[in-house]
Coordinates of C-alpha atoms in Angstrom, one line a residue:
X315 CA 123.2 95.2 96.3
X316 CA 120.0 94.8 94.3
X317 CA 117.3 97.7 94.9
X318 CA 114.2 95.9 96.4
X319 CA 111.0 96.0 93.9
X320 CA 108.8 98.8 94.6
X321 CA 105.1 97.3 94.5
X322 CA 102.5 100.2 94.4
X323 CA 99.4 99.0 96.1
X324 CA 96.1 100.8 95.4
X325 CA 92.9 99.9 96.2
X326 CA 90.7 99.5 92.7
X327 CA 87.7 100.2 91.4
X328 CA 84.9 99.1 88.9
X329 CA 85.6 102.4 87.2
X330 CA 88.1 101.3 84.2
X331 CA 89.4 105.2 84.6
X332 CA 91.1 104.3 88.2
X333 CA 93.2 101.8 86.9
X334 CA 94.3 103.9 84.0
X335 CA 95.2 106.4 86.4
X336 CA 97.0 104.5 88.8
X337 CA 99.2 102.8 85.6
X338 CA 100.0 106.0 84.3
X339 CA 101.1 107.0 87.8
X340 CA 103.7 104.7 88.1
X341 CA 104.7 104.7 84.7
X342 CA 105.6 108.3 85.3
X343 CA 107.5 107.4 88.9
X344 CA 109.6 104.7 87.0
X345 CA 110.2 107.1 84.6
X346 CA 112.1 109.3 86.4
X347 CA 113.9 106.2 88.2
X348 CA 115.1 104.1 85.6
X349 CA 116.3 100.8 86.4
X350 CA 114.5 100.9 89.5
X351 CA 111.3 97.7 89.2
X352 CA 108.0 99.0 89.5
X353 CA 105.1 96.8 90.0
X354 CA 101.5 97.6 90.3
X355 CA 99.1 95.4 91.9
X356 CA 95.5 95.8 93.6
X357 CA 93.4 95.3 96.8
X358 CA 90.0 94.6 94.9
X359 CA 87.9 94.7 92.1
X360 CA 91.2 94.9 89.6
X361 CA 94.0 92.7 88.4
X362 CA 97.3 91.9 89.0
X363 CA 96.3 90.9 92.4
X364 CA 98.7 91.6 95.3
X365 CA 98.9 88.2 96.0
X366 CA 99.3 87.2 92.6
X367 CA 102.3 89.7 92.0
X368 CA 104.5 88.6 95.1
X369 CA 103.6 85.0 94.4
X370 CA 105.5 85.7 90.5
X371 CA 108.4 87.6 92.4
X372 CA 109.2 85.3 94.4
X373 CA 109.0 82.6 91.9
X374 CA 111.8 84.9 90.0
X375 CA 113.8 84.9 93.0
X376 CA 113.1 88.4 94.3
X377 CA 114.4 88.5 97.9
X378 CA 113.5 92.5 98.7
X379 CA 110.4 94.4 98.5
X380 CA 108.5 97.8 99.5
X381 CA 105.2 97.4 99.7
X382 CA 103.9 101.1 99.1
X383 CA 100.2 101.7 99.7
X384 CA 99.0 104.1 97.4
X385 CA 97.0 106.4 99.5
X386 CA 96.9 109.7 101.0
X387 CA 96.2 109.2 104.9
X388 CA 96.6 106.1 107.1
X389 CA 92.9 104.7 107.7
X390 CA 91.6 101.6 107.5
X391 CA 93.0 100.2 104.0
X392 CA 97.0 100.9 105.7
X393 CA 96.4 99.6 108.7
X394 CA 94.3 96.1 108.2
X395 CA 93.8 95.4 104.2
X396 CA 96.8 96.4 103.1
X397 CA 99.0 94.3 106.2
X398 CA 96.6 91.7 105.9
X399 CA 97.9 90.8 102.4
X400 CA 101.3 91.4 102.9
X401 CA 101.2 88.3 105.3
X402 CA 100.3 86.3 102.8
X403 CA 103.0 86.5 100.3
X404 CA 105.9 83.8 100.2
X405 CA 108.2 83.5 102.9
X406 CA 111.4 83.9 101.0
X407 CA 110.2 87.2 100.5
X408 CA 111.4 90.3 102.6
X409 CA 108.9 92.8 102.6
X410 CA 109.0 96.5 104.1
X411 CA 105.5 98.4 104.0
X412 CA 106.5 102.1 103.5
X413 CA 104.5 104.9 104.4
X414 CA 101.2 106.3 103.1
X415 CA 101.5 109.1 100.8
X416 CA 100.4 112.2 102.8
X417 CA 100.5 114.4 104.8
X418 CA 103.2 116.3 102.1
X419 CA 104.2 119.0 100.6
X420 CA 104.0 117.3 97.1
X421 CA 100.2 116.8 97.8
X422 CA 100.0 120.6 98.7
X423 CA 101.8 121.3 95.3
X424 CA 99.7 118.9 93.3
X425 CA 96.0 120.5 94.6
X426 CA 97.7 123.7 93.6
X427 CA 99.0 122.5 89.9
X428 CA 95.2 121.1 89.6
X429 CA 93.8 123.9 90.4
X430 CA 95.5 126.4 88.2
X431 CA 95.3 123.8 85.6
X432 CA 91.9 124.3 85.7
X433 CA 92.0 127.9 85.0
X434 CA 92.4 129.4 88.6
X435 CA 96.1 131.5 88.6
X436 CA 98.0 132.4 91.8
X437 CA 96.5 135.8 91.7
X438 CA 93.3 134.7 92.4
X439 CA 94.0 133.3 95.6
X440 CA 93.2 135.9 97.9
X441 CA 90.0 135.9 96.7
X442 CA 89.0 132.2 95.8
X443 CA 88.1 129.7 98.8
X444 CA 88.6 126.3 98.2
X445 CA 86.8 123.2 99.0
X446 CA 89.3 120.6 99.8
X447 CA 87.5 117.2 98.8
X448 CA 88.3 114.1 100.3
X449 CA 87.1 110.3 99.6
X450 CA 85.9 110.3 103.5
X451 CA 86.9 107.7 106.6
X452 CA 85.9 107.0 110.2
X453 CA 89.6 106.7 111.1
X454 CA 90.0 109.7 113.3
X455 CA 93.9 110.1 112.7
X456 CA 92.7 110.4 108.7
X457 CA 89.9 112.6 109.4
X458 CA 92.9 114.6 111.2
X459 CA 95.2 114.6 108.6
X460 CA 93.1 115.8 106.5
X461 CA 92.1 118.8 108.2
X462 CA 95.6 119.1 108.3
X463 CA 95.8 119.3 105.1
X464 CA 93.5 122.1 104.1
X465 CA 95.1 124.3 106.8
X466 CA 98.3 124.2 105.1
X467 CA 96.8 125.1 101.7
X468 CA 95.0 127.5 103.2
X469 CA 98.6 128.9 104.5
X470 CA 99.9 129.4 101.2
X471 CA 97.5 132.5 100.3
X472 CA 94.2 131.0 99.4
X473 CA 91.2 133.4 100.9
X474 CA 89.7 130.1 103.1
X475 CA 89.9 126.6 102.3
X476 CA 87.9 123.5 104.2
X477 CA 87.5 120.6 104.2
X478 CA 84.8 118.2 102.8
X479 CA 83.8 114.1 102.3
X480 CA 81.9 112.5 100.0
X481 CA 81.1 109.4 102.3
X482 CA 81.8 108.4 106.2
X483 CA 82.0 112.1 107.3
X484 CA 80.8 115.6 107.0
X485 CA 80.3 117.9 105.4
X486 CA 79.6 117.1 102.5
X487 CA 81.2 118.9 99.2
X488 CA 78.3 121.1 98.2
X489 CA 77.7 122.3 101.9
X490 CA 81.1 123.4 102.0
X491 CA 80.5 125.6 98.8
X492 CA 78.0 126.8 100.4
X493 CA 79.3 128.1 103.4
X494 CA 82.3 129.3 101.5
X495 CA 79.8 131.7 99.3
X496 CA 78.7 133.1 102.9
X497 CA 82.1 133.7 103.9
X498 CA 84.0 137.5 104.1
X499 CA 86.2 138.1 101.0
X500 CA 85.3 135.1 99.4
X501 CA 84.9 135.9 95.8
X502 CA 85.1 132.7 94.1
X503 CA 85.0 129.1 95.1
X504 CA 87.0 126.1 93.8
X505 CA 86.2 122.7 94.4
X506 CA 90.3 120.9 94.6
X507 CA 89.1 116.8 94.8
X508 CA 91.9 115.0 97.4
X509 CA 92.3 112.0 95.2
X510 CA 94.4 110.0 93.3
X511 CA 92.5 108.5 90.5
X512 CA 88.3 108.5 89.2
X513 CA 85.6 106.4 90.8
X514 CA 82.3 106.5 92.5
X515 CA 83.3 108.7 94.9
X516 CA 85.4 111.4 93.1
X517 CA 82.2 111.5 91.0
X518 CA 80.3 112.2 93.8
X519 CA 82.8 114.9 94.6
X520 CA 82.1 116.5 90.7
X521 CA 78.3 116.2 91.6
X522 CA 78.6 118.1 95.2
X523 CA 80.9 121.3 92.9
X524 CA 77.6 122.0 90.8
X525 CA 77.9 125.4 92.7
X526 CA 81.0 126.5 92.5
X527 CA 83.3 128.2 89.9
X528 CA 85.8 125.9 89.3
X529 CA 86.2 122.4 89.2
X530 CA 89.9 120.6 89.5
X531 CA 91.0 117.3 88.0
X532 CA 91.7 114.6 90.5
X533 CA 95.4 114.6 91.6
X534 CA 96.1 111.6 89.3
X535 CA 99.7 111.1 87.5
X536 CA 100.9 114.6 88.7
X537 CA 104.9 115.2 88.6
X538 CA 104.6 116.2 92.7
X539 CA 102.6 112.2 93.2
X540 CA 105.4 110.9 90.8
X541 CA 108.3 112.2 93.0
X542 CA 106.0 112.0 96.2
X543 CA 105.9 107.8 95.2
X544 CA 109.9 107.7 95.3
X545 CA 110.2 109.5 98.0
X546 CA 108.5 107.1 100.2
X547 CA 110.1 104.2 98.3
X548 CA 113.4 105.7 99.5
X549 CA 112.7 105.8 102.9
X550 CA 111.5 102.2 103.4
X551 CA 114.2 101.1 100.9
X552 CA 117.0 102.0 103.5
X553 CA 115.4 100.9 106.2
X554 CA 115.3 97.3 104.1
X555 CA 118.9 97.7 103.4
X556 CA 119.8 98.5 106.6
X557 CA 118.5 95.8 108.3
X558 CA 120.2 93.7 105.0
X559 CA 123.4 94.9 106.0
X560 CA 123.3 94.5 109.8
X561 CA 122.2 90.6 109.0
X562 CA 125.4 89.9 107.0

């Protein structure tokens, strides 16, 4: 039985950096799964289109594919855009949706490799409070997650670590800085940004660390996102093949 395509969904940006970093993303995931098809295609603002990808597989005869949005908590984008457009592909077409990209432990590992990359060591952790820096969302569940999130990095050793937006929701990166400075023990502060690839809003994350000592690079094409992207491809991938088998 043929694997089903794995189309990597991100959302785009007018910043030529985010698709660069999504492409070199999934170059590194099919790397490390060759003979596996990898397609990228975006929401907005970029090309290939989502549309315009699963109109040209199914025009090769592609029966099977997992739709994997490439984002790190389920708000709006996974629950309406990304659906939304998945209805519209051709209906020879078998598609299975698989699931958003955190909450992990890959994610934890990647904030970590960022942040040592940047010049912090594991040492330092008792002593350095981080500023885990999000895009921002009204969703609830993704505000959630994301708290989440920054308790478990905090559980692996760092001195405090919370949690910060640069749009929808508070507080803001540079307030959390600042209240990390006021904190017991706190010795240095590290500003880790909680996304994928470069934009408006990561910058505004680079402007809000002014303050602190350290800086990370956004997650990006990170081994832990490379293996983090089969992972999920995996689990939606048996779930189509199960569903393939039961139907013959």
């Amino acid at each position: 039985m043929n694997r089903p395509v794995l189309l990597v969904i991100a959302h785009g940006s007018r910043d030529p950096r985010h698709a660069a970093t999504v492409q070199a993303l999934v170059r590194r995931a099919g790397a490390l799964r060759p003979g596996l098809r990898v397609e990228t295609a975006f929401l907005d603002f970029n090309l290939p289109s989502v549309t315009g990808v699963l109109d040209r597989l199914a025009a090769e005869g592609i029966r099977d594919v997992v739709a994997l949005p490439l984002l790190l908590t389920r708000a709006f984008h996974a629950k309406a855009d990304v659906p939304a457009v998945l209805r519209q592909a051709p209906a020879s077409l078998r598609i299975r949706q698989a699931e958003v990209l955190g909450p992990s432990p890959l994610l934890i590992a990647a904030v970590e490799r960022r942040l040592y990359e940047a010049g912090l060591a594991p040492g330092d952790k008792s002593a350095t409070g981080v500023v885990l820096a999000s895009a921002g969302s009204t969703d609830p569940e993704a505000i959630a997650v994301i708290a989440e999130t920054a308790r478990e990095l905090r559980r692996t050793g760092w001195c405090s670590v919370r949690p910060a937006f640069a749009s929808a929701s508070l507080p803001r990166t540079e307030d959390a800085v600042r209240a990390l400075r006021a904190e017991p023990g706190v010795r240095r502060v590290a500003v880790a940004p909680y996304v994928i690839a470069p934009g408006r809003l990561p910058d505004r994350i680079a402007a809000g660390a002014a303050e602190a000592d350290v800086l990370a690079d956004v997650l990006g094409p990170s081994p832990e996102l490379a293996r983090l992207l089969l992972a999920r491809y995996d689990g939606a991938a048996r779930a189509v093949e199960r569903v393939t088998a039961a139907a013959v």
